[in-house]
């Protein structure tokens, strides 16, 4: 039986890796099932997420590695931007990308770096699906604040963000308080210009980087008076820069192409 070949490209942003395809190449396919298959690190290509590029308008359709749909991905949108430029789906020094979290503007900085307008956080309980607004709430001995920043995020301040966050991250992510689950960001304030962040992502687990998580972490650190509105955020595999201007969050960082070829079904 002849196998079907799907053209794929793989990128990473600070270690957060994604397989990206054109919508026309996977038309009519079960995309959640395909995401699981492609993202498997043993029998697939291996990735934290699966991205489908739709055109007319340009849209980023994002799936976690477990096949669940997510509104947005900060590292993913930089990789998506690089893919669109390299594949001729976009051009110029800036363009808009439609996502489930709204339209995001991409500024091309050069040298494989991109600046994304990530928007404003939403603290309403209706948006994150909780019975009350989660602001400085004590859960499992952790003081947490939750809000929507591209997707649902929870911020926890800690003295050691780069430690083992697997257990507390999973417990908070799957707590009954969050019917849609939540990404959990452990944030260490080094100084007012420098944070360290590690994230437990819903639908994925602990990852090397989470762009929307970095945005949420930097915003909450600024909101608490712990950091400046312009801050560098250290991750296990790279560095992102966050600017907060009039309450709007901007993220700058790299996107690196790893491979380009065919995936066989």
Short mmCIF file of C-alpha atoms in Angstrom, two decimals:
data_model
loop_
_atom_site.label_atom_id
_atom_site.label_comp_id
_atom_site.label_asym_id
_atom_site.label_seq_id
_atom_site.Cartn_x
_atom_site.Cartn_y
_atom_site.Cartn_z
CA UNK A 1 0.00 0.00 0.00
CA UNK A 2 1.46 3.37 -1.06
CA UNK A 3 2.06 5.83 1.76
CA UNK A 4 0.84 9.41 1.62
CA UNK A 5 3.59 12.05 1.82
CA UNK A 6 2.86 15.34 3.58
CA UNK A 7 5.34 18.23 3.14
CA UNK A 8 6.42 19.38 6.62
CA UNK A 9 8.81 21.88 8.16
CA UNK A 10 10.01 21.84 11.75
CA UNK A 11 11.07 24.90 13.74
CA UNK A 12 11.95 25.72 17.32
CA UNK A 13 11.69 28.90 19.35
CA UNK A 14 13.98 28.75 22.42
CA UNK A 15 13.65 24.95 22.39
CA UNK A 16 9.85 24.91 22.05
CA UNK A 17 9.45 22.87 18.83
CA UNK A 18 6.70 22.70 16.20
CA UNK A 19 5.85 20.89 13.00
CA UNK A 20 4.18 23.20 10.46
CA UNK A 21 2.17 22.26 7.37
CA UNK A 22 0.09 24.08 4.77
CA UNK A 23 -3.67 23.65 5.14
CA UNK A 24 -3.98 22.53 1.51
CA UNK A 25 -1.63 19.59 2.17
CA UNK A 26 -3.79 18.18 5.00
CA UNK A 27 -7.24 19.07 3.67
CA UNK A 28 -9.94 16.64 4.80
CA UNK A 29 -7.70 14.96 7.37
CA UNK A 30 -8.45 14.45 11.07
CA UNK A 31 -6.17 17.23 12.33
CA UNK A 32 -6.26 16.40 16.08
CA UNK A 33 -5.32 12.78 15.31
CA UNK A 34 -2.64 13.93 12.89
CA UNK A 35 -1.21 16.26 15.52
CA UNK A 36 -0.85 13.38 17.98
CA UNK A 37 0.78 11.19 15.36
CA UNK A 38 3.20 13.81 14.05
CA UNK A 39 4.21 15.08 17.50
CA UNK A 40 5.02 11.63 18.90
CA UNK A 41 8.74 11.66 19.70
CA UNK A 42 9.20 7.94 19.03
CA UNK A 43 7.05 7.10 16.02
CA UNK A 44 6.50 10.60 14.58
CA UNK A 45 8.66 13.63 13.95
CA UNK A 46 8.43 14.79 17.56
CA UNK A 47 7.24 18.23 18.64
CA UNK A 48 5.50 20.21 21.37
CA UNK A 49 2.89 21.44 18.91
CA UNK A 50 1.43 21.08 15.43
CA UNK A 51 0.61 24.14 13.32
CA UNK A 52 -1.51 24.38 10.18
CA UNK A 53 -1.02 27.44 7.94
CA UNK A 54 -4.26 28.63 6.36
CA UNK A 55 -4.32 31.41 3.79
CA UNK A 56 -6.94 33.98 2.81
CA UNK A 57 -6.63 35.39 5.46
CA UNK A 58 -3.35 34.17 6.91
CA UNK A 59 -4.31 32.07 9.95
CA UNK A 60 -2.36 30.00 12.48
CA UNK A 61 -4.29 26.87 13.51
CA UNK A 62 -2.58 25.42 16.57
CA UNK A 63 -2.77 21.99 18.25
CA UNK A 64 -0.99 20.74 21.35
CA UNK A 65 0.87 17.45 21.08
CA UNK A 66 -2.09 15.64 22.64
CA UNK A 67 -4.37 16.82 19.83
CA UNK A 68 -6.22 19.48 21.81
CA UNK A 69 -6.73 22.84 20.13
CA UNK A 70 -5.18 25.93 21.73
CA UNK A 71 -6.04 29.55 20.92
CA UNK A 72 -2.45 30.70 20.48
CA UNK A 73 1.21 29.91 21.08
CA UNK A 74 3.84 32.60 21.55
CA UNK A 75 6.86 30.63 20.39
CA UNK A 76 4.68 28.98 17.77
CA UNK A 77 3.61 32.26 16.17
CA UNK A 78 7.24 33.32 15.69
CA UNK A 79 7.95 29.97 14.03
CA UNK A 80 4.77 30.36 12.00
CA UNK A 81 5.94 33.81 10.87
CA UNK A 82 9.29 32.40 9.75
CA UNK A 83 7.52 29.58 7.89
CA UNK A 84 5.19 31.99 6.10
CA UNK A 85 8.06 34.20 4.96
CA UNK A 86 10.19 31.29 3.81
CA UNK A 87 7.27 29.63 2.03
CA UNK A 88 6.11 32.83 0.33
CA UNK A 89 2.82 33.04 2.27
CA UNK A 90 3.79 36.47 3.64
CA UNK A 91 6.24 39.20 2.74
CA UNK A 92 7.58 42.52 3.93
CA UNK A 93 8.64 43.77 7.34
CA UNK A 94 5.28 43.17 9.01
CA UNK A 95 2.02 41.31 8.60
CA UNK A 96 -1.06 40.17 10.56
CA UNK A 97 -1.86 36.61 11.65
CA UNK A 98 -5.36 35.46 12.62
CA UNK A 99 -5.56 33.24 15.72
CA UNK A 100 -8.32 32.09 18.06
CA UNK A 101 -6.94 34.68 20.50
CA UNK A 102 -7.41 37.49 17.99
CA UNK A 103 -5.33 38.98 15.20
CA UNK A 104 -1.65 39.38 16.07
CA UNK A 105 0.78 41.68 14.28
CA UNK A 106 4.22 40.33 13.40
CA UNK A 107 7.18 42.69 12.98
CA UNK A 108 10.18 41.18 11.19
CA UNK A 109 13.35 42.25 13.01
CA UNK A 110 15.88 40.39 10.86
CA UNK A 111 18.42 37.67 11.78
CA UNK A 112 15.55 35.20 12.36
CA UNK A 113 14.00 37.37 15.07
CA UNK A 114 10.41 38.56 15.29
CA UNK A 115 8.41 40.94 17.49
CA UNK A 116 4.79 39.97 18.12
CA UNK A 117 2.00 42.18 19.43
CA UNK A 118 0.48 39.75 21.94
CA UNK A 119 -2.35 41.96 23.20
CA UNK A 120 -3.70 42.68 26.68
CA UNK A 121 -4.33 40.18 29.49
CA UNK A 122 -7.93 39.32 30.44
CA UNK A 123 -8.49 38.63 34.15
CA UNK A 124 -12.22 37.88 33.93
CA UNK A 125 -13.38 34.59 35.42
CA UNK A 126 -15.67 34.04 32.44
CA UNK A 127 -12.70 33.94 30.06
CA UNK A 128 -10.66 31.41 32.03
CA UNK A 129 -13.74 29.44 33.06
CA UNK A 130 -13.28 29.61 36.83
CA UNK A 131 -16.07 30.23 39.38
CA UNK A 132 -14.34 33.40 40.63
CA UNK A 133 -11.47 35.68 39.62
CA UNK A 134 -8.21 33.95 40.53
CA UNK A 135 -5.99 36.71 41.88
CA UNK A 136 -3.52 35.92 44.70
CA UNK A 137 -5.45 32.74 45.45
CA UNK A 138 -3.89 30.03 47.63
CA UNK A 139 -3.93 26.61 45.92
CA UNK A 140 -1.88 23.63 47.12
CA UNK A 141 0.34 25.95 49.21
CA UNK A 142 1.06 28.09 46.13
CA UNK A 143 -0.18 31.65 45.73
CA UNK A 144 -1.48 31.84 42.17
CA UNK A 145 -2.89 34.44 39.80
CA UNK A 146 -4.61 33.33 36.59
CA UNK A 147 -5.65 35.15 33.45
CA UNK A 148 -5.91 34.84 29.68
CA UNK A 149 -2.76 35.86 27.81
CA UNK A 150 -3.13 34.27 24.38
CA UNK A 151 -4.41 31.25 26.29
CA UNK A 152 -5.14 30.43 29.95
CA UNK A 153 -2.13 31.04 32.22
CA UNK A 154 -1.38 30.80 35.92
CA UNK A 155 1.62 32.55 37.45
CA UNK A 156 3.46 31.29 40.55
CA UNK A 157 6.45 33.19 41.97
CA UNK A 158 9.27 31.02 43.28
CA UNK A 159 12.91 31.22 44.39
CA UNK A 160 13.94 28.52 41.88
CA UNK A 161 12.08 28.58 38.59
CA UNK A 162 14.50 26.16 36.95
CA UNK A 163 13.94 23.38 39.47
CA UNK A 164 11.67 20.34 39.09
CA UNK A 165 8.18 21.72 38.44
CA UNK A 166 6.59 18.53 37.10
CA UNK A 167 4.49 17.64 40.17
CA UNK A 168 3.28 21.10 41.29
CA UNK A 169 2.74 22.10 37.66
CA UNK A 170 0.58 19.06 36.94
CA UNK A 171 -1.40 19.46 40.16
CA UNK A 172 -2.24 23.11 39.47
CA UNK A 173 -2.91 22.49 35.78
CA UNK A 174 -5.43 19.75 36.53
CA UNK A 175 -6.98 21.29 39.66
CA UNK A 176 -10.78 21.26 39.68
CA UNK A 177 -10.68 25.07 39.84
CA UNK A 178 -9.72 25.05 36.13
CA UNK A 179 -12.30 23.13 34.06
CA UNK A 180 -10.32 23.95 30.89
CA UNK A 181 -6.99 23.30 32.65
CA UNK A 182 -4.30 25.98 32.76
CA UNK A 183 -0.69 26.54 31.77
CA UNK A 184 1.40 27.02 34.92
CA UNK A 185 4.38 29.40 34.93
CA UNK A 186 6.96 29.30 37.70
CA UNK A 187 8.64 32.72 37.82
CA UNK A 188 11.88 33.74 39.53
CA UNK A 189 12.68 37.44 39.74
CA UNK A 190 16.46 37.81 39.36
CA UNK A 191 16.25 41.61 39.25
CA UNK A 192 13.93 44.24 37.77
CA UNK A 193 15.30 43.62 34.27
CA UNK A 194 15.69 39.85 34.38
CA UNK A 195 13.30 36.97 35.06
CA UNK A 196 13.64 33.19 34.88
CA UNK A 197 10.59 31.17 33.82
CA UNK A 198 9.72 27.52 33.40
CA UNK A 199 6.26 26.39 32.29
CA UNK A 200 4.09 23.32 32.67
CA UNK A 201 1.87 23.46 29.57
CA UNK A 202 -1.60 21.97 29.45
CA UNK A 203 -1.78 19.26 26.82
CA UNK A 204 2.00 18.92 26.80
CA UNK A 205 3.67 18.95 30.22
CA UNK A 206 6.96 20.68 31.05
CA UNK A 207 8.49 22.37 28.00
CA UNK A 208 11.76 24.18 27.37
CA UNK A 209 9.89 27.41 26.65
CA UNK A 210 6.38 28.88 26.43
CA UNK A 211 6.03 32.24 24.70
CA UNK A 212 2.58 33.17 26.00
CA UNK A 213 3.73 31.97 29.42
CA UNK A 214 6.69 34.34 29.30
CA UNK A 215 4.31 37.17 28.38
CA UNK A 216 2.00 36.31 31.28
CA UNK A 217 4.95 36.03 33.69
CA UNK A 218 6.47 39.36 32.69
CA UNK A 219 3.10 41.11 32.87
CA UNK A 220 2.33 39.77 36.33
CA UNK A 221 5.83 40.64 37.60
CA UNK A 222 5.32 44.20 36.29
CA UNK A 223 1.80 44.31 37.76
CA UNK A 224 3.22 43.28 41.16
CA UNK A 225 5.89 45.98 40.97
CA UNK A 226 8.66 43.37 40.82
CA UNK A 227 9.96 44.09 37.31
CA UNK A 228 10.26 46.90 34.79
CA UNK A 229 7.96 47.08 31.75
CA UNK A 230 10.91 46.07 29.55
CA UNK A 231 12.48 42.81 30.71
CA UNK A 232 14.60 39.88 29.52
CA UNK A 233 13.24 36.45 30.35
CA UNK A 234 15.65 33.54 30.68
CA UNK A 235 14.47 30.08 29.64
CA UNK A 236 16.21 26.72 29.70
CA UNK A 237 17.06 27.05 26.01
CA UNK A 238 17.16 30.71 25.12
CA UNK A 239 16.05 34.24 25.95
CA UNK A 240 12.93 36.25 25.12
CA UNK A 241 12.40 39.98 25.53
CA UNK A 242 9.09 41.44 26.71
CA UNK A 243 7.91 45.05 26.44
CA UNK A 244 4.71 46.34 28.05
CA UNK A 245 3.47 49.50 26.38
CA UNK A 246 0.18 51.07 27.51
CA UNK A 247 -0.90 47.70 28.91
CA UNK A 248 -0.19 45.85 25.65
CA UNK A 249 2.39 43.05 25.71
CA UNK A 250 5.01 42.69 22.97
CA UNK A 251 7.29 39.64 22.69
CA UNK A 252 10.58 39.54 20.76
CA UNK A 253 12.59 36.41 20.07
CA UNK A 254 14.03 33.92 17.58
CA UNK A 255 12.61 31.23 15.31
CA UNK A 256 14.92 28.57 13.89
CA UNK A 257 14.19 26.13 11.07
CA UNK A 258 15.35 22.59 11.93
CA UNK A 259 14.24 20.46 8.99
CA UNK A 260 12.16 20.42 5.82
CA UNK A 261 10.92 17.28 4.09
CA UNK A 262 8.08 14.77 3.84
CA UNK A 263 6.20 12.95 6.57
CA UNK A 264 4.77 9.60 5.48
CA UNK A 265 1.41 8.31 6.70
#
